[in-house]
Amino acid sequence: MKLKKQVTVCGAAIFCVAVFSLYLMLDRVQHDPTRHQSGGNFPRSQISVLQNRIEQLEQLLEENHEIISHIKDSVLELTAHAEGPPVLPHHKPNGSWVLPPESCPSFLSVSPQDCQFALGGKGQSPDLQMLAVYSLLPFDNQDGGVWKQGFDITYEPSEWDTEPLQVFVVPHSHNDPGWIKTFDKYYYDQTQHILNSMVLKMQEDPRRRFIWSEISFFSKWWDNISSQKRAAVRRLVGNGQLEMVTGGWVMPDEANSHYFAMIDQLIEGHQWLEKNIGVMPRSGWAVDPFGHSSTMPYLLKRSNLTGMLIQRVHYAIKKHFAATQNLEFMWRQTWDPDTSTDIFCHMMPFYSYDVPHTCGPDPKICCQFDFKRLPGGRINCPWKVPPRAITDANVAERAQLLLDQYRKKSKLYRSKVLLVPLGDDFRYDKPQEWDAQFLNYQRIFDFLNSRPNLHVQAQFGTLSDYFDALYKKVGIVPGMKLPGFPVLSGDFFSYADREDHYWTGYYTSRPFYKSLDRVLEAHLRGAEILYSLALAHTRRAGADSRYPLSDYALLTNARRNLGLFQHHDAITGTAKEAVAVDYGVRLLHSLNNLKRVIINAAHYLVLGDKDTYHHDPAAPFLGPVGAAGLGHPSLCDPAHRFLVVFNPLEQERLSVVPVLVDSPHVRVLSEEGQPLPSQLSARWSSATDTVPDVYQVSVLARLPALGLRVLQLHKSLDGHTMLKSSVRLYLHGRDLPVRKQEVVPMHVFPAAADDFCLENQHLHACFSGRSGLLQSIRRAGEEREQRVSSEFLVYGTRTSKDKSGAYLFLPDGEAKPYAPKDPPVVRVTEGPLFSEVASYYQHVQTVVRLYNVPGVEGLSLDLSCLVDIRDHINKELALHLNAEAAAAGQLLPHARHGLHPGCTEPPDTAHSPGPGGLQPQQR
């Protein structure tokens, strides 16, 4: 600090001298006797002298600017080096590690006043709060008659005498971008034919309407059609016959998807539509996601959509909302104190979105108006009453039968405007179906509309046609709050379509792919940031011709593959095995491409002299390295390597950066050559075996916001800055061989351990010596411990036809304790930067890590599990955490986390069909 002050004073003195000299020169010019001429007339020679002196003065000013700039840089450099080597962690007499206080905070505390939600919401309370609704319902599943999950609906024929019923029949085709078939297989077998027929059949009658949702399919089709067909599509969109609803790359799952990815696929679809068709979606359409999150209405509202439709909601909620005419509502965020997040939502009332469950409450009747099921076709009606083609002879009877269903359905809503979807999965894939549906329905519409005594106006429409008519009834602009409709907050999880069939198994099905999704998402964000920064630099320097601009195509492809995986049969894990593998290959391919983008951008950005930049794909300047990567840097030749670390967050962070090396004799230095705190640990291949000649070095580094940091790895026998972790291995009486690494201290104990604890400056965590599992947590400054019991449980599945699977969680009763044949091996690692407890059971290994660093990483425990239950059939393993709040004497809600075999198996390995999940709450 003394040197820092001296340098600062010296620099300030030089600056003052420079300014004073400049002042004297100016004063000399002002008092030059040659300037005082009578009448202000200057001789030509003296004007020349004055011009020379002005030029000299300008030159002196530039020189002074350069001097001051050099002084400033020197002061900064000297102060950076004058701080001396960092203070390293050290041992206390009791054996625990202590970190020095950090020079600047790694995180800021948040005041309750900074968060509107913490204030409890000062705005108007919603009419419907879903937690309250759930608590009111008996979930008794009574038989409702023809509408099995509902009730009988009656009406008076005169109800529409003063205000006719307005019916919008909305043809649609739900195209899953992967499920039973892969994305490409579906496209070539069905989707391309649907869209090709759509262009032809819609132009035959301007009264026809159609909606489309999945832009992933639409863009693929667009790339393979002629310019004439593209122009026809634009005309259909322009005149309102074809509507693009939601406009996302897919119809995303709303339970497993991260909101970053949900936004990303929405942006990708919207930008494609705006670029190629010149339209932006107005209404949202979500008929197949397995439950609905309150995140989706928020994203749609912020994307300027004014209305939305949902379908898969617990049948008891549908029945309750139908009975109270609350199936349409303004959906508001729970934290919103006003109406800024409100969006109008229509909930479909019946079992499914197929034709038998959309025209009215009786599927036996509605199925008779699905004209794809006409006799002679490939599908028929399960209720054994087939449809009949509409003729002059039967149109009156057929129209009256259908109108009865329309009227009954309209009684569930508050308005005299009715929405009737007309479609199903991959419908309209043949021209014959287009003709059958549109021609027969048009004959019915013509009959109904020509009979004023029926008081109905029926027509084909789009989703926005329906919403516009609804808004027109009350005379307000679409998007504003509709008077007379309730305000709802909350979400619609968990979903059950019948009995106790809760769709909660998919929360954890195929966890390996769910994890890969998050990895790709993180790499995509990092790659986009680095590519943008590098491109901006190269353009400003006029060097963009030397930069691989083709990387943008890799980014686009990765965004689209990530978007595709948000589909409600992809990230959910509910597709067939071959389809899941296809998704996995796409994700892995994009992950490798993103690493190339990151390497290319980091290469350019870390160079001090950008003129030396040269892109050579055959010889990349940087290579990917990670703690879990396939490779690790060799320190043999050359004697040192450079590690480039990128922080994709917009906040500076103090983090532990892990890297694998092939030598324990390593020093990690900063860019300035200062040693950084580092912890040396063994690399384990099993509970008792270390990997030979591979070590993990964990470096404590402060990473700039959205910035790169270069670390130096030096091979050195001087290990003053390399702090080694120590290991205690408890074998619990098992006779197991142990492979040690000499440089990492290890103590092997044949018997079980007593209970033990780990601690840092924020937390004190205690573990069972026998199981290695967490028992209690105490925060710094608190006297009371919070008991946290944790145990592994096993669920079976029912012996009936319906079992737990990719979708459902149907256990055979209460979970039973997991009973492995051998006690676990418990390994305790303690070090200056982190400590951890690893427990190895027969089918699962757990690691609980506690970081001993300032900032957010040290505020919590990191828990991970690796599972392999391939030798179990129809069994599910769950980790049960039960936390008791000692202060209040209350039992906090427990959580069961499903653990599944997909973590450890290759894509082509069969696994147990029971994926498990969170236990549904039976209310």
PDB file of N, CA and C in Angstrom, residues 466-504:
ATOM      1  N   TYR A 466     -61.773 -16.155 -33.517  1.00  0.00           N
ATOM      2  CA  TYR A 466     -62.585 -16.371 -32.315  1.00  0.00           C
ATOM      3  C   TYR A 466     -62.341 -15.283 -31.285  1.00  0.00           C
ATOM      4  N   PHE A 467     -61.056 -15.016 -30.968  1.00  0.00           N
ATOM      5  CA  PHE A 467     -60.753 -13.997 -29.968  1.00  0.00           C
ATOM      6  C   PHE A 467     -61.242 -12.615 -30.409  1.00  0.00           C
ATOM      7  N   ASP A 468     -61.089 -12.304 -31.686  1.00  0.00           N
ATOM      8  CA  ASP A 468     -61.549 -10.997 -32.182  1.00  0.00           C
ATOM      9  C   ASP A 468     -63.055 -10.849 -32.024  1.00  0.00           C
ATOM     10  N   ALA A 469     -63.799 -11.912 -32.317  1.00  0.00           N
ATOM     11  CA  ALA A 469     -65.251 -11.856 -32.168  1.00  0.00           C
ATOM     12  C   ALA A 469     -65.649 -11.669 -30.713  1.00  0.00           C
ATOM     13  N   LEU A 470     -64.894 -12.304 -29.823  1.00  0.00           N
ATOM     14  CA  LEU A 470     -65.172 -12.178 -28.396  1.00  0.00           C
ATOM     15  C   LEU A 470     -64.948 -10.738 -27.936  1.00  0.00           C
ATOM     16  N   TYR A 471     -63.847 -10.145 -28.375  1.00  0.00           N
ATOM     17  CA  TYR A 471     -63.569  -8.753 -28.011  1.00  0.00           C
ATOM     18  C   TYR A 471     -64.570  -7.801 -28.660  1.00  0.00           C
ATOM     19  N   LYS A 472     -64.976  -8.127 -29.876  1.00  0.00           N
ATOM     20  CA  LYS A 472     -65.930  -7.264 -30.573  1.00  0.00           C
ATOM     21  C   LYS A 472     -67.265  -7.219 -29.841  1.00  0.00           C
ATOM     22  N   LYS A 473     -67.663  -8.321 -29.206  1.00  0.00           N
ATOM     23  CA  LYS A 473     -68.922  -8.377 -28.473  1.00  0.00           C
ATOM     24  C   LYS A 473     -69.001  -7.313 -27.382  1.00  0.00           C
ATOM     25  N   VAL A 474     -67.849  -7.058 -26.758  1.00  0.00           N
ATOM     26  CA  VAL A 474     -67.829  -6.079 -25.655  1.00  0.00           C
ATOM     27  C   VAL A 474     -67.259  -4.745 -26.101  1.00  0.00           C
ATOM     28  N   GLY A 475     -66.828  -4.666 -27.369  1.00  0.00           N
ATOM     29  CA  GLY A 475     -66.414  -3.392 -27.926  1.00  0.00           C
ATOM     30  C   GLY A 475     -65.094  -2.868 -27.420  1.00  0.00           C
ATOM     31  N   ILE A 476     -64.123  -3.753 -27.165  1.00  0.00           N
ATOM     32  CA  ILE A 476     -62.807  -3.279 -26.744  1.00  0.00           C
ATOM     33  C   ILE A 476     -61.738  -3.882 -27.652  1.00  0.00           C
ATOM     34  N   VAL A 477     -60.545  -3.298 -27.580  1.00  0.00           N
ATOM     35  CA  VAL A 477     -59.438  -3.709 -28.430  1.00  0.00           C
ATOM     36  C   VAL A 477     -58.857  -5.023 -27.907  1.00  0.00           C
ATOM     37  N   PRO A 478     -58.537  -5.984 -28.816  1.00  0.00           N
ATOM     38  CA  PRO A 478     -57.903  -7.236 -28.362  1.00  0.00           C
ATOM     39  C   PRO A 478     -56.638  -6.981 -27.555  1.00  0.00           C
ATOM     40  N   GLY A 479     -56.508  -7.698 -26.456  1.00  0.00           N
ATOM     41  CA  GLY A 479     -55.364  -7.534 -25.573  1.00  0.00           C
ATOM     42  C   GLY A 479     -55.700  -6.805 -24.294  1.00  0.00           C
ATOM     43  N   MET A 480     -56.773  -6.019 -24.301  1.00  0.00           N
ATOM     44  CA  MET A 480     -57.191  -5.327 -23.083  1.00  0.00           C
ATOM     45  C   MET A 480     -57.982  -6.288 -22.193  1.00  0.00           C
ATOM     46  N   LYS A 481     -58.188  -5.895 -20.943  1.00  0.00           N
ATOM     47  CA  LYS A 481     -58.896  -6.758 -20.005  1.00  0.00           C
ATOM     48  C   LYS A 481     -60.366  -6.842 -20.382  1.00  0.00           C
ATOM     49  N   LEU A 482     -60.836  -8.068 -20.542  1.00  0.00           N
ATOM     50  CA  LEU A 482     -62.232  -8.297 -20.882  1.00  0.00           C
ATOM     51  C   LEU A 482     -63.090  -8.183 -19.633  1.00  0.00           C
ATOM     52  N   PRO A 483     -64.071  -7.279 -19.621  1.00  0.00           N
ATOM     53  CA  PRO A 483     -64.945  -7.183 -18.443  1.00  0.00           C
ATOM     54  C   PRO A 483     -65.827  -8.428 -18.328  1.00  0.00           C
ATOM     55  N   GLY A 484     -66.080  -8.804 -17.088  1.00  0.00           N
ATOM     56  CA  GLY A 484     -66.951  -9.943 -16.852  1.00  0.00           C
ATOM     57  C   GLY A 484     -66.251 -11.276 -16.811  1.00  0.00           C
ATOM     58  N   PHE A 485     -64.920 -11.276 -16.948  1.00  0.00           N
ATOM     59  CA  PHE A 485     -64.161 -12.526 -16.879  1.00  0.00           C
ATOM     60  C   PHE A 485     -63.250 -12.491 -15.657  1.00  0.00           C
ATOM     61  N   PRO A 486     -63.063 -13.637 -14.984  1.00  0.00           N
ATOM     62  CA  PRO A 486     -62.259 -13.650 -13.757  1.00  0.00           C
ATOM     63  C   PRO A 486     -60.772 -13.489 -14.049  1.00  0.00           C
ATOM     64  N   VAL A 487     -60.040 -13.084 -13.004  1.00  0.00           N
ATOM     65  CA  VAL A 487     -58.575 -13.024 -13.048  1.00  0.00           C
ATOM     66  C   VAL A 487     -58.036 -14.232 -12.295  1.00  0.00           C
ATOM     67  N   LEU A 488     -57.101 -14.953 -12.921  1.00  0.00           N
ATOM     68  CA  LEU A 488     -56.538 -16.165 -12.329  1.00  0.00           C
ATOM     69  C   LEU A 488     -55.029 -16.026 -12.189  1.00  0.00           C
ATOM     70  N   SER A 489     -54.484 -16.580 -11.119  1.00  0.00           N
ATOM     71  CA  SER A 489     -53.035 -16.669 -10.959  1.00  0.00           C
ATOM     72  C   SER A 489     -52.681 -18.077 -10.504  1.00  0.00           C
ATOM     73  N   GLY A 490     -51.486 -18.514 -10.883  1.00  0.00           N
ATOM     74  CA  GLY A 490     -51.036 -19.857 -10.549  1.00  0.00           C
ATOM     75  C   GLY A 490     -50.786 -20.668 -11.810  1.00  0.00           C
ATOM     76  N   ASP A 491     -50.612 -21.986 -11.646  1.00  0.00           N
ATOM     77  CA  ASP A 491     -50.340 -22.839 -12.796  1.00  0.00           C
ATOM     78  C   ASP A 491     -51.237 -24.069 -12.754  1.00  0.00           C
ATOM     79  N   PHE A 492     -51.042 -24.974 -13.720  1.00  0.00           N
ATOM     80  CA  PHE A 492     -51.894 -26.148 -13.852  1.00  0.00           C
ATOM     81  C   PHE A 492     -51.045 -27.421 -13.858  1.00  0.00           C
ATOM     82  N   PHE A 493     -50.320 -27.629 -12.780  1.00  0.00           N
ATOM     83  CA  PHE A 493     -49.590 -28.859 -12.509  1.00  0.00           C
ATOM     84  C   PHE A 493     -50.076 -29.393 -11.164  1.00  0.00           C
ATOM     85  N   SER A 494     -50.148 -30.692 -10.966  1.00  0.00           N
ATOM     86  CA  SER A 494     -49.823 -31.742 -11.910  1.00  0.00           C
ATOM     87  C   SER A 494     -51.063 -32.121 -12.707  1.00  0.00           C
ATOM     88  N   TYR A 495     -50.828 -32.672 -13.893  1.00  0.00           N
ATOM     89  CA  TYR A 495     -51.905 -33.007 -14.808  1.00  0.00           C
ATOM     90  C   TYR A 495     -52.308 -34.460 -14.644  1.00  0.00           C
ATOM     91  N   ALA A 496     -53.618 -34.709 -14.626  1.00  0.00           N
ATOM     92  CA  ALA A 496     -54.161 -36.063 -14.687  1.00  0.00           C
ATOM     93  C   ALA A 496     -55.281 -36.058 -15.702  1.00  0.00           C
ATOM     94  N   ASP A 497     -55.294 -37.025 -16.604  1.00  0.00           N
ATOM     95  CA  ASP A 497     -56.331 -37.070 -17.626  1.00  0.00           C
ATOM     96  C   ASP A 497     -57.496 -37.968 -17.228  1.00  0.00           C
ATOM     97  N   ARG A 498     -57.265 -38.862 -16.261  1.00  0.00           N
ATOM     98  CA  ARG A 498     -58.342 -39.733 -15.788  1.00  0.00           C
ATOM     99  C   ARG A 498     -57.894 -40.403 -14.490  1.00  0.00           C
ATOM    100  N   GLU A 499     -58.869 -40.778 -13.678  1.00  0.00           N
ATOM    101  CA  GLU A 499     -58.650 -41.480 -12.427  1.00  0.00           C
ATOM    102  C   GLU A 499     -57.483 -40.841 -11.659  1.00  0.00           C
ATOM    103  N   ASP A 500     -56.522 -41.670 -11.231  1.00  0.00           N
ATOM    104  CA  ASP A 500     -55.358 -41.116 -10.531  1.00  0.00           C
ATOM    105  C   ASP A 500     -54.119 -41.192 -11.412  1.00  0.00           C
ATOM    106  N   HIS A 501     -54.304 -41.061 -12.721  1.00  0.00           N
ATOM    107  CA  HIS A 501     -53.189 -41.147 -13.670  1.00  0.00           C
ATOM    108  C   HIS A 501     -52.492 -39.790 -13.765  1.00  0.00           C
ATOM    109  N   TYR A 502     -51.606 -39.565 -12.823  1.00  0.00           N
ATOM    110  CA  TYR A 502     -50.876 -38.299 -12.787  1.00  0.00           C
ATOM    111  C   TYR A 502     -49.677 -38.362 -13.725  1.00  0.00           C
ATOM    112  N   TRP A 503     -49.609 -37.387 -14.598  1.00  0.00           N
ATOM    113  CA  TRP A 503     -48.507 -37.311 -15.567  1.00  0.00           C
ATOM    114  C   TRP A 503     -47.315 -36.617 -14.902  1.00  0.00           C
ATOM    115  N   THR A 504     -46.712 -37.317 -13.961  1.00  0.00           N
ATOM    116  CA  THR A 504     -45.547 -36.775 -13.266  1.00  0.00           C
ATOM    117  C   THR A 504     -44.306 -37.626 -13.488  1.00  0.00           C
TER     118      THR A 504
END
